[in-house]
């Protein structure tokens, strides 16, 4: 065993050794260790290199606020995770870890040259150093910044782990399982309320785990803890460890991320790695404790310099002495206790250096008893040591002047600048903070949520007041729940009360301009950077933060915010609350993407809607495309065919004989009721009154702004019943719009709207032989009264059907609707019946080509939300005699009737090449850059039937430019294209009449 | 995630069940053709953009599918009340006097 590990001490299992590797070297550790505690037990302080200057760094904390000791961890392929805090990652068998941001190795890092060139990297260096020339950005600056600065490397493989998600409803959620949280839970548990107590650590207990010498209710702290947790369990309190409250949202909605397997040697197969809990609590108690502040002085980042509270935790929880002769540098009483614990455990304390001249007598006595040298009223002005601290330079402070310095040898330096209440979650709720001038910190003030804040989280110190405050918070929560519980008192002996003072940078006798006194360790921001930012004009803390990057690292300024504020306020000669505090935002600690995604990934990211005919298409080897949430057959390639060949064949076969198409995804809405026709007249542009039952009509739907929203063929089945079809993607929007008008504008209309999209399977037959295929299968229909644009209820292949005669191809066409459960039967019946005519199944791409050849628009492709019926050449669909319909008034707005609007036209290239959809159009290709763009290509296809490509486009004043030549700049040169009608195929429409 | 009270279901339910539907109490003019271009423009595009209580429409789209009205404070993002479509705009001023 290493000389830094104390046999039998701490909460680690000394009978369960575990080995792990760090940068390829194997180290021994114990069950219960973190990577940091195990490395420290082996005398390893150097754990990483800093972000900007590549300075050697060690663990400065023992918790999730750690800024320095970031490591990569791995558990096989795809399971590499960068930027894991060594202070949080628990040891497991065979854990592989590595340091980050170093080359070639941690102890000798070429990037450390940045440390010498620090003047280049001062505040705002991103804005100053990398400004010009512009051409250097891509080739020189960005690669340099990316390789030199940075955290760990992102994994490149997909994450193979599973992540879970749960909802939880509870009466009381307590965040933080330290003394205050446990006291609140003990009280509340007896009220009968449902109570949940969460803590980010593997064990509940908080600071008590690091203070075993404290006595509560006559028991040693750890025994009291065991008894208390047993009591909570007996009352049914849900205790959750390794669970971080990452965000506090509206109406007491709290996100918890529970880590389930990272600490296990062998995770159970298929067990989720993390679970996101979405908790709704009637009451919340925030008992998050406080975070210790570093002191800001030259060389305060050297490995071996750490927070005194962290050293106390390593000793008492992990049985690890962080050094043989540590020095202590503090402005708060709490660090004295850390010194005493270490001295009692066998370390020789080099000195306790306190910036204060007045020290509590009992602390001085306790130091004297242990023979510890005490330097009151002293400052620290530097440290030495290459990869580990070797000495600290201290100077007396007398009447505001800094006396002569001297070196004190040490192998660790335990610092404490006091404690900052952890108010992150409270800040998430937009609760306001009030500056407390006595403690130089912000405390919670006005609350916006039903919550209580207890303990060190609101500035209290010492176990007796914290436990009492937890009781008070528990009682307040219980009262707010309209329940009752008895008060409790927890007698505390050997308490560790404390107070302290706050500093900006510690006073120094050296040039402050040369000091590397770090405020934000993770982003390498020094006190000098903050003062420079103020000198260069930054006045708000928000500006100082962004200019220097103080508090912008992954630790979100947990340690640096208050020190940064104190220094910025000092530089501005303002009180800290006048300078302000930056906003804390969720998540509290870095959280994996997997935890947020939960089950919503891969196949379960979004549902895939499939038609009843989808299995047939899949069996045929169709290639699918996503349309809205549907997957639709795109084309049906035969062996050896690419998409181009398959689509050309499908188009020709349909025009030559008959094609069959699955149109089931079309939106369908049934509009029923005595006022159905009035409703349709008001919603759609077209007139409906005179449409006889049994006939159908193309319907055009506008927004109130006059722009096209949707279209589709609408059949009138009876005086009071319309079968409306919508675009595939527009179905839900159209129903929502209809419901909106019906419920809120015209509640007097007696109309019922029903979505029937999924109730009907729809099969389209198109082509000169469509009638021949269909007719023998139809019963109950009078063919003599069934011209183009008719609808009837009949049977097709013995199935109940709504049969439409319409065309989206320019050929004779039908759409057969049957109840969805019969969709596949209908399809196979039609395929069988079509065999003699070489019936050809076609997909959405052929559907697009066939409709484009006829100039039929696709809403959302040829229109974009700024296209009016006139723009699209659809004036004919407007019922001009109707007094009103949605959007009618807008069609006479000044900017709608003004000339020069983009209008839909056809385009044919002179060289017969195909244009790119989205390509911009110009009138004069020789004009200077930037050219004036007059429109763009909306649809473009190769037309096998015509033997050349066709395109549609919206062009300014296009309807008045027929026959003119426009220019389309394309990657392979500017194309000349002639403006034409949008109807390319069978302009006379003879084929429909066949 | 907000909790929203549906005045038709008379239940307070998660925001996920609802969809926002724009400012409330903007009735479609009975005869749009009688409106000047400026009046029609205002109906189409001009909205309150309130700082504080905002009268707005929501739809219980994954529930009863009814549109209803709500008063939400745009500063705190809190719902002050919800009420059925067609009900008059509630008068908030007495409450403000009381504060």
CSV table of C-alpha atoms in Angstrom, one decimal, chain A residues 701-985:
chain,number,residue,atom,x,y,z
A,701,UNK,CA,-57.2,26.5,-49.6
A,702,UNK,CA,-55.6,29.9,-48.7
A,703,UNK,CA,-54.5,31.4,-45.5
A,704,UNK,CA,-56.2,34.6,-44.4
A,705,UNK,CA,-53.1,36.3,-46.0
A,706,UNK,CA,-54.1,35.1,-49.4
A,707,UNK,CA,-51.3,32.7,-49.9
A,708,UNK,CA,-51.8,29.0,-50.9
A,709,UNK,CA,-51.9,26.6,-48.0
A,710,UNK,CA,-53.2,23.4,-49.4
A,711,UNK,CA,-55.1,21.8,-52.3
A,712,UNK,CA,-56.8,18.6,-53.2
A,713,UNK,CA,-59.8,17.1,-54.9
A,714,UNK,CA,-63.0,17.3,-53.0
A,715,UNK,CA,-66.0,15.0,-53.7
A,716,UNK,CA,-69.6,15.8,-52.7
A,717,UNK,CA,-71.2,12.5,-51.7
A,718,UNK,CA,-74.5,14.0,-50.5
A,719,UNK,CA,-75.9,17.4,-49.9
A,720,UNK,CA,-74.5,17.4,-46.4
A,721,UNK,CA,-71.3,15.3,-46.9
A,722,UNK,CA,-68.0,16.2,-48.5
A,723,UNK,CA,-65.0,13.9,-48.8
A,724,UNK,CA,-62.0,16.4,-48.7
A,725,UNK,CA,-58.5,15.3,-49.7
A,726,UNK,CA,-55.4,17.2,-48.6
A,727,UNK,CA,-51.7,17.0,-49.4
A,728,UNK,CA,-49.9,14.2,-47.5
A,729,UNK,CA,-48.0,16.6,-45.3
A,730,UNK,CA,-50.8,19.1,-44.8
A,731,UNK,CA,-53.5,16.8,-43.4
A,732,UNK,CA,-53.1,17.7,-39.8
A,733,UNK,CA,-52.6,21.4,-40.5
A,734,UNK,CA,-55.7,21.6,-42.7
A,735,UNK,CA,-57.9,19.9,-40.1
A,736,UNK,CA,-56.5,22.2,-37.4
A,737,UNK,CA,-57.3,25.2,-39.5
A,738,UNK,CA,-60.8,24.0,-40.3
A,739,UNK,CA,-61.4,23.3,-36.6
A,740,UNK,CA,-60.1,26.7,-35.7
A,741,UNK,CA,-62.6,28.5,-37.9
A,742,UNK,CA,-65.4,26.2,-37.0
A,743,UNK,CA,-64.9,26.4,-33.2
A,744,UNK,CA,-64.0,30.1,-32.9
A,745,UNK,CA,-65.2,32.1,-35.9
A,746,UNK,CA,-68.3,30.2,-37.0
A,747,UNK,CA,-69.6,28.2,-34.0
A,748,UNK,CA,-73.1,28.8,-35.4
A,749,UNK,CA,-72.4,26.4,-38.3
A,750,UNK,CA,-73.7,22.9,-37.8
A,751,UNK,CA,-70.8,21.0,-39.2
A,752,UNK,CA,-68.7,18.0,-38.1
A,753,UNK,CA,-65.1,17.4,-39.1
A,754,UNK,CA,-63.5,14.0,-39.0
A,755,UNK,CA,-60.0,12.9,-40.0
A,756,UNK,CA,-60.3,9.8,-42.1
A,757,UNK,CA,-56.8,9.7,-43.5
A,758,UNK,CA,-56.0,6.3,-41.9
A,759,UNK,CA,-59.5,4.9,-42.4
A,760,UNK,CA,-59.2,4.7,-46.1
A,761,UNK,CA,-56.6,3.0,-48.3
A,762,UNK,CA,-56.4,4.8,-51.6
A,763,UNK,CA,-55.1,3.3,-54.9
A,764,UNK,CA,-54.8,5.4,-58.0
A,765,UNK,CA,-55.1,3.9,-61.5
A,766,UNK,CA,-53.9,6.0,-64.4
A,767,UNK,CA,-53.5,5.5,-68.1
A,768,UNK,CA,-55.4,4.8,-71.3
A,769,UNK,CA,-56.2,1.3,-70.0
A,770,UNK,CA,-57.2,2.3,-66.5
A,771,UNK,CA,-60.9,2.0,-67.3
A,772,UNK,CA,-60.4,-1.4,-68.9
A,773,UNK,CA,-58.7,-2.7,-65.8
A,774,UNK,CA,-61.1,-1.2,-63.3
A,775,UNK,CA,-64.5,-1.6,-65.0
A,776,UNK,CA,-64.9,-5.4,-64.6
A,777,UNK,CA,-64.3,-5.2,-60.9
A,778,UNK,CA,-66.9,-2.5,-60.2
A,779,UNK,CA,-70.4,-3.2,-59.1
A,780,UNK,CA,-73.2,-0.8,-58.2
A,781,UNK,CA,-72.1,2.1,-60.4
A,782,UNK,CA,-73.9,3.8,-63.4
A,783,UNK,CA,-70.9,4.2,-65.8
A,784,UNK,CA,-73.1,6.4,-68.1
A,785,UNK,CA,-73.2,9.0,-65.3
A,786,UNK,CA,-69.6,8.8,-64.2
A,787,UNK,CA,-67.6,11.4,-66.3
A,788,UNK,CA,-64.3,12.9,-65.4
A,789,UNK,CA,-64.5,14.5,-61.9
A,790,UNK,CA,-67.1,12.2,-60.5
A,791,UNK,CA,-67.4,10.3,-57.2
A,792,UNK,CA,-69.6,7.4,-56.2
A,793,UNK,CA,-70.0,4.8,-53.5
A,794,UNK,CA,-69.9,1.3,-55.0
A,795,UNK,CA,-68.0,-1.9,-54.6
A,796,UNK,CA,-64.6,-2.6,-56.3
A,797,UNK,CA,-63.4,-6.2,-56.3
A,798,UNK,CA,-66.3,-6.9,-53.9
A,799,UNK,CA,-65.0,-4.3,-51.4
A,800,UNK,CA,-67.0,-1.3,-50.3
A,801,UNK,CA,-65.5,1.7,-52.0
A,802,UNK,CA,-65.6,5.4,-52.7
A,803,UNK,CA,-64.5,5.7,-56.3
A,804,UNK,CA,-63.2,9.0,-57.6
A,805,UNK,CA,-62.7,9.6,-61.3
A,806,UNK,CA,-60.0,12.2,-61.5
A,807,UNK,CA,-56.5,12.6,-62.8
A,808,UNK,CA,-53.2,13.8,-61.4
A,809,UNK,CA,-51.3,12.6,-64.5
A,810,UNK,CA,-53.3,13.9,-67.5
A,811,UNK,CA,-54.4,10.3,-68.3
A,812,UNK,CA,-57.7,8.8,-67.6
A,813,UNK,CA,-57.5,8.2,-63.9
A,814,UNK,CA,-59.3,6.8,-60.9
A,815,UNK,CA,-58.7,6.8,-57.1
A,816,UNK,CA,-60.3,3.9,-55.3
A,817,UNK,CA,-60.8,4.3,-51.6
A,818,UNK,CA,-61.6,1.2,-49.6
A,819,UNK,CA,-61.5,0.7,-45.8
A,820,UNK,CA,-57.8,0.5,-44.8
A,821,UNK,CA,-58.1,-3.1,-43.8
A,822,UNK,CA,-59.0,-4.0,-47.4
A,823,UNK,CA,-56.2,-1.9,-48.9
A,824,UNK,CA,-53.9,-4.8,-49.7
A,825,UNK,CA,-56.7,-7.0,-51.1
A,826,UNK,CA,-57.8,-4.1,-53.4
A,827,UNK,CA,-54.2,-3.6,-54.6
A,828,UNK,CA,-53.6,-7.3,-55.4
A,829,UNK,CA,-57.0,-7.5,-57.1
A,830,UNK,CA,-56.1,-4.6,-59.3
A,831,UNK,CA,-52.7,-6.0,-60.0
A,832,UNK,CA,-54.2,-9.3,-61.1
A,833,UNK,CA,-56.8,-7.5,-63.2
A,834,UNK,CA,-54.1,-5.4,-64.8
A,835,UNK,CA,-51.8,-8.2,-65.8
A,836,UNK,CA,-53.2,-8.4,-69.4
A,837,UNK,CA,-52.4,-4.7,-69.7
A,838,UNK,CA,-48.9,-4.9,-68.3
A,839,UNK,CA,-50.0,-2.8,-65.3
A,840,UNK,CA,-47.0,-1.0,-63.8
A,841,UNK,CA,-46.7,-0.1,-60.1
A,842,UNK,CA,-45.1,3.3,-59.8
A,843,UNK,CA,-43.8,5.4,-56.9
A,844,UNK,CA,-43.8,9.0,-55.8
A,845,UNK,CA,-41.0,10.0,-58.2
A,846,UNK,CA,-43.0,9.0,-61.2
A,847,UNK,CA,-46.1,10.6,-59.7
A,848,UNK,CA,-44.1,13.8,-59.5
A,849,UNK,CA,-42.9,13.6,-63.1
A,850,UNK,CA,-46.3,12.8,-64.5
A,851,UNK,CA,-47.9,15.7,-62.7
A,852,UNK,CA,-45.1,18.1,-63.7
A,853,UNK,CA,-45.5,17.2,-67.3
A,854,UNK,CA,-49.1,18.4,-66.9
A,855,UNK,CA,-48.1,21.5,-64.9
A,856,UNK,CA,-50.0,20.4,-61.8
A,857,UNK,CA,-48.5,22.0,-58.7
A,858,UNK,CA,-47.3,20.4,-55.5
A,859,UNK,CA,-48.1,22.7,-52.6
A,860,UNK,CA,-44.9,23.3,-50.7
A,861,UNK,CA,-42.7,22.5,-53.7
A,862,UNK,CA,-44.0,24.9,-56.3
A,863,UNK,CA,-45.4,27.2,-53.7
A,864,UNK,CA,-43.6,28.4,-50.6
A,865,UNK,CA,-46.1,30.3,-48.5
A,866,UNK,CA,-45.8,33.5,-50.6
A,867,UNK,CA,-47.6,32.3,-53.7
A,868,UNK,CA,-51.2,33.5,-54.4
A,869,UNK,CA,-53.6,31.7,-56.7
A,870,UNK,CA,-52.8,34.3,-59.4
A,871,UNK,CA,-49.1,33.7,-59.0
A,872,UNK,CA,-49.6,30.0,-59.5
A,873,UNK,CA,-52.0,30.5,-62.5
A,874,UNK,CA,-54.9,29.2,-60.5
A,875,UNK,CA,-57.3,32.1,-60.9
A,876,UNK,CA,-59.8,29.7,-62.4
A,877,UNK,CA,-60.2,28.0,-59.0
A,878,UNK,CA,-61.5,31.2,-57.3
A,879,UNK,CA,-65.2,31.6,-56.8
A,880,UNK,CA,-65.2,35.3,-57.7
A,881,UNK,CA,-68.9,35.6,-57.1
A,882,UNK,CA,-68.7,34.4,-53.5
A,883,UNK,CA,-69.0,37.3,-51.0
A,884,UNK,CA,-66.2,36.0,-48.8
A,885,UNK,CA,-63.8,33.0,-48.2
A,886,UNK,CA,-60.7,32.7,-46.2
A,887,UNK,CA,-58.0,34.8,-47.8
A,888,UNK,CA,-60.3,36.6,-50.3
A,889,UNK,CA,-59.8,40.1,-48.9
A,890,UNK,CA,-56.0,39.7,-49.1
A,891,UNK,CA,-56.2,39.0,-52.8
A,892,UNK,CA,-56.9,42.7,-53.3
A,893,UNK,CA,-54.2,44.0,-50.9
A,894,UNK,CA,-51.9,46.5,-52.6
A,895,UNK,CA,-48.8,44.3,-52.6
A,896,UNK,CA,-50.7,41.3,-53.9
A,897,UNK,CA,-52.1,43.2,-57.0
A,898,UNK,CA,-48.9,45.1,-57.6
A,899,UNK,CA,-46.8,44.0,-60.7
A,900,UNK,CA,-43.6,42.2,-60.6
A,901,UNK,CA,-44.7,39.3,-58.3
A,902,UNK,CA,-43.0,36.0,-58.8
A,903,UNK,CA,-45.3,33.8,-61.0
A,904,UNK,CA,-45.2,30.1,-61.8
A,905,UNK,CA,-44.0,29.3,-65.3
A,906,UNK,CA,-42.4,26.5,-67.3
A,907,UNK,CA,-38.8,26.5,-68.2
A,908,UNK,CA,-37.0,24.6,-71.1
A,909,UNK,CA,-33.3,24.7,-71.4
A,910,UNK,CA,-31.9,25.5,-74.8
A,911,UNK,CA,-29.2,22.8,-74.5
A,912,UNK,CA,-31.6,20.2,-73.2
A,913,UNK,CA,-29.9,19.9,-69.8
A,914,UNK,CA,-31.8,19.4,-66.6
A,915,UNK,CA,-31.8,22.3,-64.1
A,916,UNK,CA,-31.3,21.9,-60.4
A,917,UNK,CA,-34.3,22.5,-58.2
A,918,UNK,CA,-33.7,25.6,-56.2
A,919,UNK,CA,-31.3,27.1,-58.8
A,920,UNK,CA,-31.6,30.9,-58.9
A,921,UNK,CA,-32.6,32.7,-62.1
A,922,UNK,CA,-31.2,36.0,-63.5
A,923,UNK,CA,-32.2,38.0,-66.5
A,924,UNK,CA,-28.7,39.2,-67.5
A,925,UNK,CA,-25.8,36.8,-66.8
A,926,UNK,CA,-23.2,39.6,-67.5
A,927,UNK,CA,-24.3,41.9,-64.8
A,928,UNK,CA,-21.9,42.6,-61.9
A,929,UNK,CA,-22.0,40.6,-58.7
A,930,UNK,CA,-24.1,40.3,-56.7
A,931,UNK,CA,-26.6,39.6,-59.5
A,932,UNK,CA,-30.2,40.4,-59.1
A,933,UNK,CA,-32.1,37.1,-58.8
A,934,UNK,CA,-35.6,37.2,-60.2
A,935,UNK,CA,-36.8,33.7,-59.2
A,936,UNK,CA,-35.8,30.1,-58.8
A,937,UNK,CA,-36.5,26.6,-60.2
A,938,UNK,CA,-39.2,24.9,-58.1
A,939,UNK,CA,-39.5,21.5,-60.0
A,940,UNK,CA,-37.2,19.8,-62.5
A,941,UNK,CA,-37.3,16.4,-64.0
A,942,UNK,CA,-36.2,14.3,-67.0
A,943,UNK,CA,-39.4,13.6,-69.0
A,944,UNK,CA,-39.2,10.3,-70.7
A,945,UNK,CA,-42.5,10.9,-72.5
A,946,UNK,CA,-41.2,14.2,-74.0
A,947,UNK,CA,-37.6,13.1,-74.5
A,948,UNK,CA,-36.2,16.1,-72.7
A,949,UNK,CA,-36.1,17.6,-69.2
A,950,UNK,CA,-38.8,20.0,-68.0
A,951,UNK,CA,-38.8,22.5,-65.2
A,952,UNK,CA,-41.2,24.8,-63.4
A,953,UNK,CA,-40.0,28.1,-61.8
A,954,UNK,CA,-41.3,31.2,-60.1
A,955,UNK,CA,-40.1,34.3,-61.9
A,956,UNK,CA,-40.9,38.0,-61.4
A,957,UNK,CA,-43.6,38.9,-63.8
A,958,UNK,CA,-43.2,35.5,-65.4
A,959,UNK,CA,-46.7,35.4,-67.0
A,960,UNK,CA,-45.8,38.4,-69.1
A,961,UNK,CA,-42.4,36.9,-70.1
A,962,UNK,CA,-43.6,33.9,-72.2
A,963,UNK,CA,-41.0,33.0,-74.7
A,964,UNK,CA,-38.3,35.1,-73.2
A,965,UNK,CA,-34.9,33.7,-72.4
A,966,UNK,CA,-33.6,33.7,-68.8
A,967,UNK,CA,-30.3,32.5,-67.4
A,968,UNK,CA,-29.7,30.0,-64.7
A,969,UNK,CA,-26.1,29.9,-63.2
A,970,UNK,CA,-25.2,26.3,-62.6
A,971,UNK,CA,-22.0,24.7,-61.4
A,972,UNK,CA,-21.1,23.7,-65.0
A,973,UNK,CA,-21.9,27.1,-66.5
A,974,UNK,CA,-24.8,29.4,-67.1
A,975,UNK,CA,-27.8,27.7,-68.7
A,976,UNK,CA,-30.1,29.6,-71.1
A,977,UNK,CA,-33.8,28.6,-70.6
A,978,UNK,CA,-36.9,29.7,-72.3
A,979,UNK,CA,-40.1,30.6,-70.4
A,980,UNK,CA,-43.0,28.4,-71.4
A,981,UNK,CA,-46.4,27.4,-70.3
A,982,UNK,CA,-46.4,24.9,-67.3
A,983,UNK,CA,-48.4,22.4,-69.4
A,984,UNK,CA,-45.7,20.4,-71.3
A,985,UNK,CA,-47.7,17.3,-72.1
